[in-house]
mmCIF file of C-alpha atoms and ligand atoms in Angstrom:
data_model
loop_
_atom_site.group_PDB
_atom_site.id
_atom_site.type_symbol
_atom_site.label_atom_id
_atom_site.label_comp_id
_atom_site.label_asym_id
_atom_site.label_seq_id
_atom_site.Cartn_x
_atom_site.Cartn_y
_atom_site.Cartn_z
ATOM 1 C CA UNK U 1 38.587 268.524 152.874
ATOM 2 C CA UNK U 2 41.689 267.220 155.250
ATOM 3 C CA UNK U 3 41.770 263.569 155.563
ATOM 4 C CA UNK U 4 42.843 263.068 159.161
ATOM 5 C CA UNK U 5 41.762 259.177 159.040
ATOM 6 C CA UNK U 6 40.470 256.535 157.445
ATOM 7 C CA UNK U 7 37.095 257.102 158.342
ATOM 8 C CA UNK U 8 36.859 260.344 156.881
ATOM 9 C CA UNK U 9 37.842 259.162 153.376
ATOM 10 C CA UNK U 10 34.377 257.858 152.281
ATOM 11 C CA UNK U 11 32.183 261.000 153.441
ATOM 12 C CA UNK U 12 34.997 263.048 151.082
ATOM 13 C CA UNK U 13 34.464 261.415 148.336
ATOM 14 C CA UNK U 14 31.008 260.790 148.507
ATOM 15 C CA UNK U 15 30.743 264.850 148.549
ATOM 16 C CA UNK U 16 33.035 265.250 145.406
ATOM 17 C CA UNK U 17 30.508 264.273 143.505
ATOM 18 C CA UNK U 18 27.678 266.204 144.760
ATOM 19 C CA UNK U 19 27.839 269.036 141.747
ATOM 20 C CA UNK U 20 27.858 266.298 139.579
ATOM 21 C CA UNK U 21 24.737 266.886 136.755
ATOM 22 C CA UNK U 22 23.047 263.906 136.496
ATOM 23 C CA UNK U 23 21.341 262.588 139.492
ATOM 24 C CA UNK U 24 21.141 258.427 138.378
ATOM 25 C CA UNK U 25 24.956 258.881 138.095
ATOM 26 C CA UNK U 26 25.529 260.464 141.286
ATOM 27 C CA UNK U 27 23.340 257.397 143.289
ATOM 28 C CA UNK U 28 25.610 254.862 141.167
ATOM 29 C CA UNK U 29 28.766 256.161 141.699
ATOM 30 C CA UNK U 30 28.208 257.024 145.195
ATOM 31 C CA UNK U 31 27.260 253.511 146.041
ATOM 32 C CA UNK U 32 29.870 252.001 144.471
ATOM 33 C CA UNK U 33 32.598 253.864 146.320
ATOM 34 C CA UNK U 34 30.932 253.195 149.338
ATOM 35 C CA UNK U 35 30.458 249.436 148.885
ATOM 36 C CA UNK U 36 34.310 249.950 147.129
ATOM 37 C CA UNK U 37 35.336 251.427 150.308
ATOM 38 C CA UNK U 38 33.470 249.107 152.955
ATOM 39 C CA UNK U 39 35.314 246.252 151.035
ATOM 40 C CA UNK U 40 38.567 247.458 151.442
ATOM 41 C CA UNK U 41 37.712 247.717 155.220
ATOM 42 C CA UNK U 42 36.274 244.699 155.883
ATOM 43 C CA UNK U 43 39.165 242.914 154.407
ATOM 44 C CA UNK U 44 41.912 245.143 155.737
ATOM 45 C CA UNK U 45 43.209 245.303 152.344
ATOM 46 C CA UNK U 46 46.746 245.334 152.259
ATOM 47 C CA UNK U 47 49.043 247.769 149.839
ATOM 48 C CA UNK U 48 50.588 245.079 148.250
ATOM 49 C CA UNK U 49 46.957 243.274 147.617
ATOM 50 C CA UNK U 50 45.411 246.750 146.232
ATOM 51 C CA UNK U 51 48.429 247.159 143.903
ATOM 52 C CA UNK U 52 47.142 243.149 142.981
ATOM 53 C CA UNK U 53 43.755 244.169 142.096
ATOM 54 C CA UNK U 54 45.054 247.599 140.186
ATOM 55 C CA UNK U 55 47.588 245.432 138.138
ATOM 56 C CA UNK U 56 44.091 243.315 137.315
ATOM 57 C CA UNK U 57 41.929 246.018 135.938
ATOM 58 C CA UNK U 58 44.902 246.892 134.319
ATOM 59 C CA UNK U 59 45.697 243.660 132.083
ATOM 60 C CA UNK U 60 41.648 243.430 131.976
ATOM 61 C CA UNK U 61 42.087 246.755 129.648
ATOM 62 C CA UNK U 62 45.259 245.419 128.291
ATOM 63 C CA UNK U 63 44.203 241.879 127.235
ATOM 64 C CA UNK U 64 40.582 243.767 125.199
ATOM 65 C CA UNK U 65 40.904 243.956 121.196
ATOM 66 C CA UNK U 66 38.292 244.596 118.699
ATOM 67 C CA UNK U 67 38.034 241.459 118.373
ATOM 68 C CA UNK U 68 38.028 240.166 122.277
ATOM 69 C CA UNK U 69 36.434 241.573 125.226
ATOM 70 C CA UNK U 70 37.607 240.776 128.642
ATOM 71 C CA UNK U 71 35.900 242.565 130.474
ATOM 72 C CA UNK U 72 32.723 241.262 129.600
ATOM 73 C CA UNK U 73 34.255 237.818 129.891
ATOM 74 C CA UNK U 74 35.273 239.301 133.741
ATOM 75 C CA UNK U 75 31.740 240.060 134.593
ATOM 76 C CA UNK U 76 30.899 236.946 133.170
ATOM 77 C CA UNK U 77 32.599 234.646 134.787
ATOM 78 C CA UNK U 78 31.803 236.717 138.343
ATOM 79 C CA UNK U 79 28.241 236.391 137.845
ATOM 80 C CA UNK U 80 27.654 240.232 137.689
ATOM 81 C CA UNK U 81 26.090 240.295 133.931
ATOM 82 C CA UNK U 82 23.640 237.225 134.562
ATOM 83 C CA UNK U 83 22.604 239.346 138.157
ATOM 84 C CA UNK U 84 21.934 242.047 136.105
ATOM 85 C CA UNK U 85 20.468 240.282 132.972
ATOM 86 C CA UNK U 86 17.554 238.926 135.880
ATOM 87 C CA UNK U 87 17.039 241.599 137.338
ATOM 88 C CA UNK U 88 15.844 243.394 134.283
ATOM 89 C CA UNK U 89 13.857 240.958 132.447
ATOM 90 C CA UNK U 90 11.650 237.599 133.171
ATOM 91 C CA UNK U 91 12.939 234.756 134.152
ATOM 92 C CA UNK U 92 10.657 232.705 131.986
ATOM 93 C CA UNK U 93 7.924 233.078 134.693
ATOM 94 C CA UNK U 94 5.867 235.892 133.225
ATOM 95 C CA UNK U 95 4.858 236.273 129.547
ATOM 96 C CA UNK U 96 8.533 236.798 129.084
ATOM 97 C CA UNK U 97 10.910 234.523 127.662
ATOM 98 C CA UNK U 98 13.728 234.652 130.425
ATOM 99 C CA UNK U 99 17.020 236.454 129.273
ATOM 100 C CA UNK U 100 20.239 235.095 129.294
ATOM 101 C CA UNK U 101 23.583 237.063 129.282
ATOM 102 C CA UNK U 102 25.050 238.190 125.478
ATOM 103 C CA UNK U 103 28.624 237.167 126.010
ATOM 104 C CA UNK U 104 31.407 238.630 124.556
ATOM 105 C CA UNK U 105 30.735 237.172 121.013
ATOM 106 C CA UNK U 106 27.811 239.207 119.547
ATOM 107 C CA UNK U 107 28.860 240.741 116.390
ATOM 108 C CA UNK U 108 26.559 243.052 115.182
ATOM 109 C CA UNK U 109 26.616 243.183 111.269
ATOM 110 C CA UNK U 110 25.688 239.287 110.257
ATOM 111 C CA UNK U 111 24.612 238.700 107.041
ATOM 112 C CA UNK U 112 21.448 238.413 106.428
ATOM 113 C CA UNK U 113 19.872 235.274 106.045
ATOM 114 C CA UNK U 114 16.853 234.011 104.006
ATOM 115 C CA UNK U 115 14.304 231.740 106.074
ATOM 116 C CA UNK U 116 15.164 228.297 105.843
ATOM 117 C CA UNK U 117 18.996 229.335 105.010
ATOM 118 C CA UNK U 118 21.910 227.704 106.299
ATOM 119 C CA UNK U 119 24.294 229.629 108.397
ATOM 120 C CA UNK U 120 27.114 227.255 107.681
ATOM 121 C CA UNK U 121 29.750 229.226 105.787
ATOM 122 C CA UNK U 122 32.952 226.796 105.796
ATOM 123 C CA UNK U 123 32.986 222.824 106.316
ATOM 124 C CA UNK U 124 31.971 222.850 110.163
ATOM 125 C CA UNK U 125 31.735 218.951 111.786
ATOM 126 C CA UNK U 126 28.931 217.876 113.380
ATOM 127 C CA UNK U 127 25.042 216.627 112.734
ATOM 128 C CA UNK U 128 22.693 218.479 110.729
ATOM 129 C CA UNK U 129 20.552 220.942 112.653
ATOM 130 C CA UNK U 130 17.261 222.607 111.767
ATOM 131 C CA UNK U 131 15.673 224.506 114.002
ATOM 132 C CA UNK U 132 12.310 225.977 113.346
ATOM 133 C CA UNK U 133 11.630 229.058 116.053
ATOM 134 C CA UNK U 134 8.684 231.658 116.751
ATOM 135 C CA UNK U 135 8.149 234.711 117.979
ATOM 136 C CA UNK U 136 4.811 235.769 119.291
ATOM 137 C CA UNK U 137 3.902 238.698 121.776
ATOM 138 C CA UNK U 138 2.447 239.047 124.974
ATOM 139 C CA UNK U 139 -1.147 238.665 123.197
ATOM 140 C CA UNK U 140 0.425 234.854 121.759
ATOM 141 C CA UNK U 141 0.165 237.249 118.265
ATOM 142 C CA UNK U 142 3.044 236.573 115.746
ATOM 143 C CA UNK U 143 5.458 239.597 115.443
ATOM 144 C CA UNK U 144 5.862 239.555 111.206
ATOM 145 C CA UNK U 145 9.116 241.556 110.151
ATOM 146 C CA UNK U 146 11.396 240.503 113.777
ATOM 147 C CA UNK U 147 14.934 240.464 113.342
ATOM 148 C CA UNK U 148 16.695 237.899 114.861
ATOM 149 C CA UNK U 149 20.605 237.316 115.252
ATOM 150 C CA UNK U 150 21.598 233.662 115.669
ATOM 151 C CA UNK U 151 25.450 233.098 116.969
ATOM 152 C CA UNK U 152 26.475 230.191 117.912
ATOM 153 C CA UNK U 153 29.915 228.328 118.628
ATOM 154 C CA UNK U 154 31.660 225.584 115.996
ATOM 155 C CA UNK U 155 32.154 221.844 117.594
ATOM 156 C CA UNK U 156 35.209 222.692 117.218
ATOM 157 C CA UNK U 157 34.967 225.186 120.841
ATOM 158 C CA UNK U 158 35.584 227.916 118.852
ATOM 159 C CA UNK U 159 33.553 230.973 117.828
ATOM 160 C CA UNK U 160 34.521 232.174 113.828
ATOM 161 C CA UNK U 161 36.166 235.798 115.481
ATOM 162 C CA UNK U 162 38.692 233.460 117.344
ATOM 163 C CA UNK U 163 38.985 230.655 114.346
ATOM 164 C CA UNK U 164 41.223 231.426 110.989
ATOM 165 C CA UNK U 165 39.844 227.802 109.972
ATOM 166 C CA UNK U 166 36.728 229.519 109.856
ATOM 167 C CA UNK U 167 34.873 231.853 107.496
ATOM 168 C CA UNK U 168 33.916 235.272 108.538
ATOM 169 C CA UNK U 169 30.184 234.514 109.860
ATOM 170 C CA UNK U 170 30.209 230.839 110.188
ATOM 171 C CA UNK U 171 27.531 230.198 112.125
ATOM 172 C CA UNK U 172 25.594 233.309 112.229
ATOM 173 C CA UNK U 173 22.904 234.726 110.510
ATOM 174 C CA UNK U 174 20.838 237.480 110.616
ATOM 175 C CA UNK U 175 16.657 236.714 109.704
ATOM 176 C CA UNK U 176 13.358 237.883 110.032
ATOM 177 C CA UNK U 177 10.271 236.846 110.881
ATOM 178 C CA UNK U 178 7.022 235.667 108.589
ATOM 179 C CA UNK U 179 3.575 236.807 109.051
ATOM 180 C CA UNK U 180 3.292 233.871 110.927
ATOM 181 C CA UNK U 181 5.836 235.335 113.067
ATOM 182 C CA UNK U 182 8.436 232.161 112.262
ATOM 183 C CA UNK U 183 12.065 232.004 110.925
ATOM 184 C CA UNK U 184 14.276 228.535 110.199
ATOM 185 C CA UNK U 185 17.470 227.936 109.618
ATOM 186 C CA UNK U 186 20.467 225.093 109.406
ATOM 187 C CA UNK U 187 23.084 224.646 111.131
ATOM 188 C CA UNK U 188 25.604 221.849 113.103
ATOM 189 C CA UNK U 189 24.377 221.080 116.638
ATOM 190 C CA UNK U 190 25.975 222.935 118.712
ATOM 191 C CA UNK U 191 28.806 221.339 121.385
ATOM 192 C CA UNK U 192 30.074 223.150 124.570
ATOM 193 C CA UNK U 193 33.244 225.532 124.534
ATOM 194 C CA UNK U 194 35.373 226.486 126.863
ATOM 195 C CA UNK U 195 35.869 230.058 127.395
ATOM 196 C CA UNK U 196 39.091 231.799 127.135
ATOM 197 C CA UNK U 197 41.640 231.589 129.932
ATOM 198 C CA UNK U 198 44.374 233.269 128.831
ATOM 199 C CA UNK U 199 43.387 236.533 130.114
ATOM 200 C CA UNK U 200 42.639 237.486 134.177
ATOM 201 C CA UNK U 201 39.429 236.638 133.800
ATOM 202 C CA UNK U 202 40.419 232.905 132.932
ATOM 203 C CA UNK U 203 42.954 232.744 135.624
ATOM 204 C CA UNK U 204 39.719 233.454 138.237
ATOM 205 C CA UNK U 205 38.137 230.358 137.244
ATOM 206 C CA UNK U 206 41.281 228.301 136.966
ATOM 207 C CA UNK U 207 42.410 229.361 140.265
ATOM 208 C CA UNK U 208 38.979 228.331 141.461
ATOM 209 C CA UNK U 209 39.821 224.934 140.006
ATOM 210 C CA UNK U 210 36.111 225.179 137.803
ATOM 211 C CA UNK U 211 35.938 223.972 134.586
ATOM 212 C CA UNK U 212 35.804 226.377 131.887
ATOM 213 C CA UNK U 213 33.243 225.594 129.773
ATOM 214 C CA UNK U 214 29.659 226.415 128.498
ATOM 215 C CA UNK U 215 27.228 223.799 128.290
ATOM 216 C CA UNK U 216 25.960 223.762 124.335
ATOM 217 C CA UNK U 217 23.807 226.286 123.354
ATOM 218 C CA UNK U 218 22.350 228.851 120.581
ATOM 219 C CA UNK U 219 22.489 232.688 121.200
ATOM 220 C CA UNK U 220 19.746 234.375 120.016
ATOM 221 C CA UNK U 221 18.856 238.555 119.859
ATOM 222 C CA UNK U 222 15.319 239.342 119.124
ATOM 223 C CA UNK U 223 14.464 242.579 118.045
ATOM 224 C CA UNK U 224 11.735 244.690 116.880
ATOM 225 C CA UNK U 225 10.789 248.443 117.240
ATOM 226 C CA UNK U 226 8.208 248.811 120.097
ATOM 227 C CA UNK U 227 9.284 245.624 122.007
ATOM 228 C CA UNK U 228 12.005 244.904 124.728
ATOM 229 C CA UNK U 229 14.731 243.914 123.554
ATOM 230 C CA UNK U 230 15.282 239.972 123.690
ATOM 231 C CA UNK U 231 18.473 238.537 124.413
ATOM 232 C CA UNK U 232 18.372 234.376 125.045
ATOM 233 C CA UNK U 233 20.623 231.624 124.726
ATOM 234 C CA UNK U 234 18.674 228.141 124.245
ATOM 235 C CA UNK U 235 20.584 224.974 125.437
ATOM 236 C CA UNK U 236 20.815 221.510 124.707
ATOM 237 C CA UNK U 237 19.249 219.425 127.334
ATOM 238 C CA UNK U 238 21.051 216.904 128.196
ATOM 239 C CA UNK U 239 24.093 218.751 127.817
ATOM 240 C CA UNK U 240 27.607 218.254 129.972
ATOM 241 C CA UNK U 241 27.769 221.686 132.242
ATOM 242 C CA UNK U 242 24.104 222.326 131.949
ATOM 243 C CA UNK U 243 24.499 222.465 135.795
ATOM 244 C CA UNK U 244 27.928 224.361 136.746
ATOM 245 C CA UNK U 245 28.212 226.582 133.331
ATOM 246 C CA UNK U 246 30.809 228.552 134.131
ATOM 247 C CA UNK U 247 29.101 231.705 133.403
ATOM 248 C CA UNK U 248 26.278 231.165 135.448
ATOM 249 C CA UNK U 249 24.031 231.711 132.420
ATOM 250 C CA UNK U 250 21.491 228.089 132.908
ATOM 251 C CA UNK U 251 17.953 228.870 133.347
ATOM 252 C CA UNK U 252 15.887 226.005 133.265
ATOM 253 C CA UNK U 253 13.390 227.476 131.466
ATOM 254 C CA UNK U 254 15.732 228.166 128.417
ATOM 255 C CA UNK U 255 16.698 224.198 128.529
ATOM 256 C CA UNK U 256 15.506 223.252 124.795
ATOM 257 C CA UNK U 257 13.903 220.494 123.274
ATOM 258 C CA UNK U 258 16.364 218.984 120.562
ATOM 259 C CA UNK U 259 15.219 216.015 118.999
ATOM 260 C CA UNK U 260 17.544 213.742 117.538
ATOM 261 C CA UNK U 261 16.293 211.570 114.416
ATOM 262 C CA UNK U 262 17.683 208.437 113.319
ATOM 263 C CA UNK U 263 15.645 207.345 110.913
ATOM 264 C CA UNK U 264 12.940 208.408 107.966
ATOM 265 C CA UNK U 265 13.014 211.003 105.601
ATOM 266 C CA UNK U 266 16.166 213.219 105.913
ATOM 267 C CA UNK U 267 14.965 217.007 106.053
ATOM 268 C CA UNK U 268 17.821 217.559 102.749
ATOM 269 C CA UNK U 269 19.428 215.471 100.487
ATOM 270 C CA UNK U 270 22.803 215.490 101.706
ATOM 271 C CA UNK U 271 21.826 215.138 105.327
ATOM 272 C CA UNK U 272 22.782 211.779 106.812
ATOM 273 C CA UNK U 273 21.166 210.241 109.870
ATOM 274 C CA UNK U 274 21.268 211.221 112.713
ATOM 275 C CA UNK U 275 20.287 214.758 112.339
ATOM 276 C CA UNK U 276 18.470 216.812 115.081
ATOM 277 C CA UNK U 277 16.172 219.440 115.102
ATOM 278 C CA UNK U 278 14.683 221.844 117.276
ATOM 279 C CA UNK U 279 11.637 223.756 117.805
ATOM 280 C CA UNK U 280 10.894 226.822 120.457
ATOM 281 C CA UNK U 281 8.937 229.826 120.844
ATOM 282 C CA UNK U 282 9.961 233.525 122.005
ATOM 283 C CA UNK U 283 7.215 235.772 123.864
ATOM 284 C CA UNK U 284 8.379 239.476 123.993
ATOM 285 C CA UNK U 285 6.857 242.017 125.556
ATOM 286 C CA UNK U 286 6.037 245.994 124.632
ATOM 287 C CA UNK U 287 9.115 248.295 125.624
ATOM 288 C CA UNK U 288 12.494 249.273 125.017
ATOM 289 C CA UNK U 289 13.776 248.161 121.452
ATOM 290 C CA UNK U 290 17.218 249.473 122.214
ATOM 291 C CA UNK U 291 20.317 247.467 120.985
ATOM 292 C CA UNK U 292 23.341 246.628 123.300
ATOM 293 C CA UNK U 293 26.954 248.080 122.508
ATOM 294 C CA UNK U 294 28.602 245.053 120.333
ATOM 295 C CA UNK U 295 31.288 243.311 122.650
ATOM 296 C CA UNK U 296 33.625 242.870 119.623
ATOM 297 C CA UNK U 297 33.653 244.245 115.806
HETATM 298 C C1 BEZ V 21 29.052 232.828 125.103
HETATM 299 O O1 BEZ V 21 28.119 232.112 125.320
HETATM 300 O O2 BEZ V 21 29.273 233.154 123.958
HETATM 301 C C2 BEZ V 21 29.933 233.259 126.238
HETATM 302 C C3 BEZ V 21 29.366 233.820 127.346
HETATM 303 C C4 BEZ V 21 30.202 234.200 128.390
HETATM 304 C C5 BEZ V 21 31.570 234.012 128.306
HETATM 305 C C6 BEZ V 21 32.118 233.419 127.177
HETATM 306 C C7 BEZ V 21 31.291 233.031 126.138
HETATM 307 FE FE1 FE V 22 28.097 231.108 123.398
#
């Protein structure tokens, strides 16, 4: 097809895909150049600005390791992967628990943890944590035999994967489920983070003047053949950022309740007051059990 002006450069490549085999594919791509397209008109984008947003994707590709991921941190941090996260599962209003993004932390292979273990692996500051969790079904029946990956960041505003202070696997773990459908562990309370900002996606939010940071929270990845997929992040209420987390990943519903104890019986000898704990229950529901592609290694 001759491209005689600028109108006729959508319909072209709209058709260049049409012998394209798989039909889902065809509707995504196509809509995406159009919506690319209509962009690019409405703003009158300039060369020197398109050669701007190239040189962006670019140092997006160049800036990802196997051990960093920015262009999950890029959707992040433009709201794309919480969009998508709601669209495809509960927000906490149905028998659901409501989803939260995974971030570009999960690492798939934790080791595996025995109930009640701690998932403290080098000295990590901070209070005691024990948090006591459930998950149950869409009947309220206890799933026995769940595996759940915990991951969570050191006070320190550091995950392990971007830490040398830290041992491989400090604080995660890897644990399954009793026939009561409940799993425990220990750990530090968790403090907020900022999120990298040495890469483009970074100097978005900077040049937006936000803060970087995540309030406090625990990731969590629930999964069990025969039931969706659950992937949650529970957060300290009371938490700084709580209400402009940078990621847009706050859904009230996934606010937890972390009790802080100053006093009686400590739940382990070398625990000091105050510790905290928390308790909270996960409802899944019957369908897809697939895992997501690990961000990092
Ligand atoms: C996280 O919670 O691990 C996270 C999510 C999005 C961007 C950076 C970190
Ligand atoms: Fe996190």
């Amino acid at each position: 097809m001759i491209i005689d002006s600028e109108d006729d450069v959508t319909p072209a490549v709209v058709k260049a895909m049409e012998n394209a085999p798989d039909a889902r594919l065809r509707e995504i791509a196509n809509s995406f150049v159009k919506h690319l397209h209509a962009f690019a008109k409405e703003t009158r984008l300039t060369e020197r600005e398109w050669e701007y947003g190239v040189g962006m994707l670019n140092r997006v590709g160049a800036f990802t390791t196997d051990t960093h991921n920015e262009g999950i941190l890029l959707s992040d941090c433009l709201g794309l992967s919480t969009l998508v996260c709601l669209m495809n599962n509960g927000a906490g209003g149905s028998t659901e628990t409501a989803a939260a993004l995974l971030g570009p932390f999960w690492r798939m292979n934790s080791p595996k943890t025995a109930n009640g273990g701690s998932i403290v692996r080098s000295p990590t500051p901070g209070p005691a944590l024990f948090a006591s969790l459930r998950v149950l079904d869409h009947n309220k029946k206890p799933l026995e035999g769940t595996e759940v990956d915990v991951w969570h960041a050191s006070t320190t505003g550091m995950y392990e994967n971007q830490d040398e202070n830290q041992a491989d696997h400090n604080l995660r773990g890897k644990f399954h489920t009793d026939a009561d459908g409940r799993f425990s562990f220990r750990t530090v309370l968790p403090a907020g983070y900022p999120i990298p900002t040495t890469g483009p996606a970074g100097e978005i939010v900077l040049y937006q003047k936000r803060a970087p940071w995540r309030p406090a929270h625990l990731h969590f990845l629930i999964h069990k053949p025969g039931f969706k997929t659950l992937v949650t992040q529970v957060f300290v209420d009371g938490a700084k950022y709580l209400d402009c987390d940078v990621v847009f990943g706050v859904t009230t519903a996934l606010v937890g309740d972390y009790k802080k104890h100053e006093s009686g019986a400590p739940p382990a000898p070398d625990v000091k007051a105050p510790w905290h704990t928390l308790d909270y229950t996960f409802h899944v529901e019957p369908g897809d059990s697939g895992l997501p592609t690990p961000p990092i290694k």
